[in-house]
CSV table of C-alpha atoms in Angstrom, one decimal:
chain,number,residue,atom,x,y,z
A,280,MET,CA,-43.0,60.3,-99.2
A,281,LYS,CA,-45.7,62.2,-97.2
A,282,ILE,CA,-45.6,61.7,-93.5
A,283,PRO,CA,-48.0,63.3,-90.9
A,284,LYS,CA,-46.3,66.1,-89.0
A,285,ILE,CA,-47.1,64.4,-85.6
A,286,TYR,CA,-44.3,61.9,-86.4
A,287,ARG,CA,-41.7,64.5,-87.3
A,288,GLY,CA,-39.9,64.4,-84.0
A,289,GLU,CA,-40.3,60.7,-83.3
A,290,TYR,CA,-37.5,58.2,-83.4
A,291,LEU,CA,-37.8,55.9,-86.4
A,292,CYS,CA,-37.9,52.8,-84.2
A,293,CYS,CA,-40.9,54.3,-82.3
A,294,LEU,CA,-43.2,54.8,-85.3
A,295,PRO,CA,-46.3,52.7,-85.9
A,296,PRO,CA,-45.2,49.4,-87.6
A,297,GLU,CA,-46.8,50.1,-91.0
A,298,LEU,CA,-45.1,53.5,-91.3
A,299,TYR,CA,-41.9,52.2,-89.9
A,300,HIS,CA,-41.6,49.5,-92.6
A,301,VAL,CA,-42.3,51.9,-95.4
A,302,ILE,CA,-39.6,54.3,-94.2
A,303,ILE,CA,-37.0,51.7,-93.2
A,304,ASP,CA,-37.4,50.1,-96.7
A,305,ALA,CA,-36.6,53.5,-98.3
A,306,VAL,CA,-33.6,54.0,-95.9
A,307,GLU,CA,-32.3,50.6,-96.8
A,308,ILE,CA,-32.5,51.4,-100.5
A,309,ALA,CA,-30.7,54.7,-100.1
A,310,ILE,CA,-28.0,53.1,-98.0
A,311,SER,CA,-27.6,50.2,-100.5
A,312,LYS,CA,-26.7,52.8,-103.2
A,313,LEU,CA,-23.8,54.2,-101.2
A,314,TYR,CA,-20.2,53.0,-101.8
A,315,LEU,CA,-19.7,51.5,-98.3
A,316,SER,CA,-18.6,48.2,-97.0
A,317,GLU,CA,-21.3,45.8,-95.9
A,318,ASN,CA,-20.3,46.4,-92.3
A,319,ASP,CA,-20.6,50.2,-92.8
A,320,LYS,CA,-24.0,49.7,-94.5
A,321,LYS,CA,-25.3,47.7,-91.5
A,322,GLU,CA,-24.0,50.3,-89.1
A,323,ALA,CA,-25.6,53.1,-91.1
A,324,LEU,CA,-29.0,51.2,-91.1
A,325,TYR,CA,-28.7,50.7,-87.3
A,326,ASN,CA,-27.9,54.4,-86.8
A,327,ALA,CA,-30.8,55.5,-89.0
A,328,ASN,CA,-33.1,53.3,-86.9
A,329,CYS,CA,-32.0,55.3,-83.8
A,330,GLU,CA,-32.6,58.7,-85.4
A,331,LYS,CA,-35.5,61.1,-85.3
A,332,LEU,CA,-37.5,61.2,-88.5
A,333,TYR,CA,-36.5,64.8,-89.3
A,334,ASN,CA,-32.8,63.8,-89.3
A,335,LEU,CA,-33.5,61.4,-92.2
A,336,THR,CA,-34.6,64.0,-94.7
A,337,ASP,CA,-31.1,64.1,-96.2
A,338,ALA,CA,-31.1,60.4,-96.9
A,339,ILE,CA,-34.7,60.0,-98.1
A,340,ASP,CA,-37.4,62.3,-99.5
A,341,LEU,CA,-39.8,63.1,-96.7
A,342,ILE,CA,-42.5,65.7,-96.7
A,343,PHE,CA,-44.2,66.4,-93.4
A,344,ILE,CA,-47.9,67.3,-93.9
């Protein structure tokens, strides 16, 4: 997924709504594939929402252009 560089250091929850929804959907899919309990998956999603975008590159494929 290609993301403008200006958002690289932004928290996920602070992104413009349309970009936020695209990224959070990808994060949800990545988390759903993990062997975690439902509570752990909810916590992981909450934690991802509070992360800067560049910290999510291990979980989802992001390219900053």
